[in-house]
C-alpha atoms as one frame of an Amber mdcrd trajectory, in Angstrom:
protein
  10.302  90.361 185.024  13.320  90.517 187.314  15.519  93.555 187.697  18.618
  92.017 186.054  16.642  91.184 182.925  15.318  94.753 182.636  18.845  96.134
 182.964  20.051  93.752 180.243  17.229  94.759 177.884  17.896  98.460 178.508
  21.632  97.987 177.821  20.938  96.199 174.549  18.514  98.895 173.468  21.049
 101.658 174.163  23.740  99.682 172.332  21.526  99.278 169.269  20.644 102.988
 169.267  24.326 103.942 169.594  25.365 101.672 166.732  22.561 103.068 164.584
  23.754 106.639 165.191  27.367 105.734 164.375  26.323 103.894 161.221  24.168
 106.807 160.168  27.088 109.193 160.676  29.365 106.955 158.608  26.798 106.751
 155.805  26.335 110.523 155.837  30.098 111.032 155.792  30.517 108.615 152.892
  27.649 110.319 151.066  29.298 113.701 151.548  32.599 112.301 150.316  30.889
 110.811 147.263  29.150 114.129 146.571  32.478 115.966 146.843  34.080 113.384
 144.586  31.269 113.793 142.034  31.610 117.578 142.171  35.370 117.240 141.636
  34.826 114.944 138.640  32.183 117.288 137.238  34.653 120.192 137.491  37.358
 118.169 135.754  34.970 117.082 132.987  33.863 120.677 132.489  37.482 121.800
 132.262  38.408 119.123 129.719  35.250 119.786 127.699  36.144 123.467 127.546
  39.749 122.617 126.628  38.625 120.238 123.870  36.169 122.768 122.488  38.887
 125.408 122.391  41.185 123.175 120.366  38.414 122.003 118.074  37.602 125.616
 117.294  41.273 126.242 116.517  41.168 123.952 113.500  44.150 125.629 111.863
  47.178 124.980 114.065  50.116 127.244 113.341  53.850 126.731 113.448  53.693
 128.115 116.959  52.034 124.900 118.146  54.930 122.899 116.705  57.287 124.420
 119.273  55.541 122.718 122.216  54.275 119.281 121.246  53.542 118.344 124.865
  50.633 120.764 125.064  48.540 119.581 122.149  48.398 117.221 119.235  49.216
 119.257 116.168  48.062 118.734 112.618  50.977 116.855 111.043  50.068 118.203
 107.602  51.319 121.594 108.805  54.825 120.111 108.914  54.688 119.336 105.213
  57.605 121.149 103.580  55.692 121.419 100.341  53.585 124.245 101.782  54.378
 127.315  99.659  56.773 129.831 101.194  56.469 133.492 100.275  59.773 135.071
 101.258  60.632 138.764 101.321  63.617 140.549 102.836  64.734 144.073 103.654
  67.298 145.899 101.582  70.688 145.587 103.341  73.500 146.438 100.934  75.049
 145.291  97.663  75.022 141.713  98.985  71.190 141.599  98.989  70.842 139.185
  96.105  73.559 136.913  97.452  71.840 136.756 100.845  68.475 136.040  99.217
  69.989 133.316  97.044  71.709 131.745 100.076  68.394 131.494 101.923  66.268
 130.235  99.049  68.885 127.704  97.930  69.222 126.291 101.437  65.448 125.965
 101.794  65.126 124.236  98.451  67.941 121.842  99.366  65.906 120.898 102.444
  62.820 120.238 100.334  60.899 123.455 100.988  58.706 124.975  98.306  59.844
 128.586  97.856  57.448 130.095  95.343  58.462 133.733  95.772  61.567 135.608
  96.976  61.663 139.396  96.882  64.097 142.076  98.072  63.377 145.677  99.003
  62.075 148.001 101.733  58.439 147.651 100.630  58.513 144.021  99.512  57.176
 142.651 102.792  53.975 144.689 102.575  53.676 143.886  98.878  54.092 140.214
  99.720  51.208 140.404 102.193  49.110 142.342  99.678  49.704 139.705  96.993
  48.644 136.862  99.297  45.546 138.870 100.219  44.642 139.758  96.603  45.109
 136.166  95.399  43.210 134.751  98.389  46.099 132.364  99.114  45.699 129.977
 102.043  47.843 127.490 103.989  51.090 129.180 102.999  54.066 130.323 105.076
  54.950 134.011 105.056  58.657 134.473 105.814  59.858 138.061 106.244  63.446
 139.040 107.073  64.305 142.498 108.424  67.467 144.428 109.260  65.575 146.701
 111.653  62.507 146.510 113.887  59.428 148.476 112.868  56.350 147.749 115.038
  54.090 148.318 112.037  55.525 145.292 110.237  54.741 143.188 113.313  51.201
 144.480 113.765  50.522 144.049 110.043  50.543 140.259 110.292  49.194 139.733
 113.805  46.065 137.606 114.093  44.486 140.452 116.066  46.519 143.262 114.547
  45.383 146.669 113.343  45.622 145.821 109.631  42.412 144.404 108.195  44.192
 142.921 105.172  46.705 141.187 107.439  43.992 139.777 109.694  42.218 138.276
 106.689  45.491 136.766 105.446  46.000 135.161 108.859  42.424 133.871 109.034
  43.071 131.885 105.838  45.445 129.540 107.665  48.658 131.282 106.637  51.551
 131.010 109.116  53.986 133.869 109.714  57.697 133.797 110.533  59.317 137.176
 111.166  63.102 137.253 111.402  65.684 139.920 112.216  69.379 139.749 111.310
  72.339 141.992 110.465  72.547 144.908 112.963  68.897 144.976 113.958  67.762
 145.527 117.531  66.940 142.193 119.193  63.254 142.029 120.158  63.170 138.236
 120.410  65.882 136.782 122.614  66.115 137.150 126.371  68.104 140.268 127.365
  67.742 141.681 123.858  67.836 145.484 123.846  64.350 145.616 122.292  62.709
 142.885 124.358  60.636 145.291 126.483  60.025 148.032 123.944  60.685 148.922
 120.324  60.355 152.470 119.070  57.807 153.519 116.511  58.415 155.039 113.112
  56.668 157.246 110.612  54.353 154.295 109.897  53.131 153.755 113.460  53.678
 153.986 117.232  56.073 151.968 119.370  55.303 148.542 120.751  55.638 147.363
 124.349  56.783 143.780 124.965  57.024 142.855 121.261  57.895 139.198 121.927
  54.820 138.729 124.090  52.710 140.482 121.470  53.975 138.138 118.764  53.376
 135.064 120.897  49.799 136.185 121.604  49.241 136.749 117.887  50.688 133.472
 116.580  53.802 134.974 115.013  57.024 132.970 115.051  60.015 135.212 115.778
  63.680 134.611 114.932  66.593 136.923 115.668  70.223 136.356 114.689  71.256
 140.015 114.666  74.159 141.782 116.392  71.565 143.572 118.554  72.796 146.906
 117.283  74.780 148.576 120.070  75.664 145.256 121.705  77.599 144.201 118.589
  77.207 140.455 119.116  80.048 138.651 117.365  77.853 135.728 116.298  75.481
 137.936 114.300  74.253 136.736 110.924  75.284 138.900 107.963  74.836 136.318
 105.214  71.411 134.776 105.939  72.928 131.373 106.713  72.165 131.361 110.448
  68.702 132.765 109.895  67.675 130.093 107.422  69.020 127.380 109.734  66.840
 128.749 112.531  63.872 128.638 110.171  64.559 125.014 109.245  64.808 124.092
 112.931  61.152 125.039 113.349  60.276 121.927 111.354  62.641 119.629 113.225
  61.550 120.279 116.835
């Protein structure tokens, strides 16, 4: 075998070995990429499975979910205006009955089913007690205050400190708490009570009340003058408050 032929054979052999190594590296690289891709997909699937399970467990969507339709598909039956509304409001002054009538009439004109409307400083708690005693479910509890008491917020929180209130919430009852007249504002940005509201003889103060309500599935409305701020657009008749309530069903 001549020398040139041996050199040619050796060159071809080295070329084949080199190509084999390159091909092997490419295959390994593609395999690693596929493995990374599979791991990425597995992570995504796990995330979506967890997300789906969370929403399946939450089989009673509240009015809170209505406010952001882009995040989840809500149960359209919750938008049904025929759901019974149990309304109670604080004592304000001699115009109490007129304010109550203004609110209930407006709701009825819009097709809402107001089954109860009470006035008085203890009527909110009595309203909750009635719903608890009668084992009422899938109703809307609408309470209107002229002052912020943390106890009335905690009473109807899903994870609040009131056992009766927690049971009422577990029965699929939604809660809308509203403040008007000269109440402190614990709802709107820059409200004087947005970071803290003082306690009373019924319980301690509450830090970040808006955040607390959001975490406990409570809808909050405030059309008050924010007490010392004396906002000129405050609601003293109930008209602005009831309009805000109606808007919850139109978003």
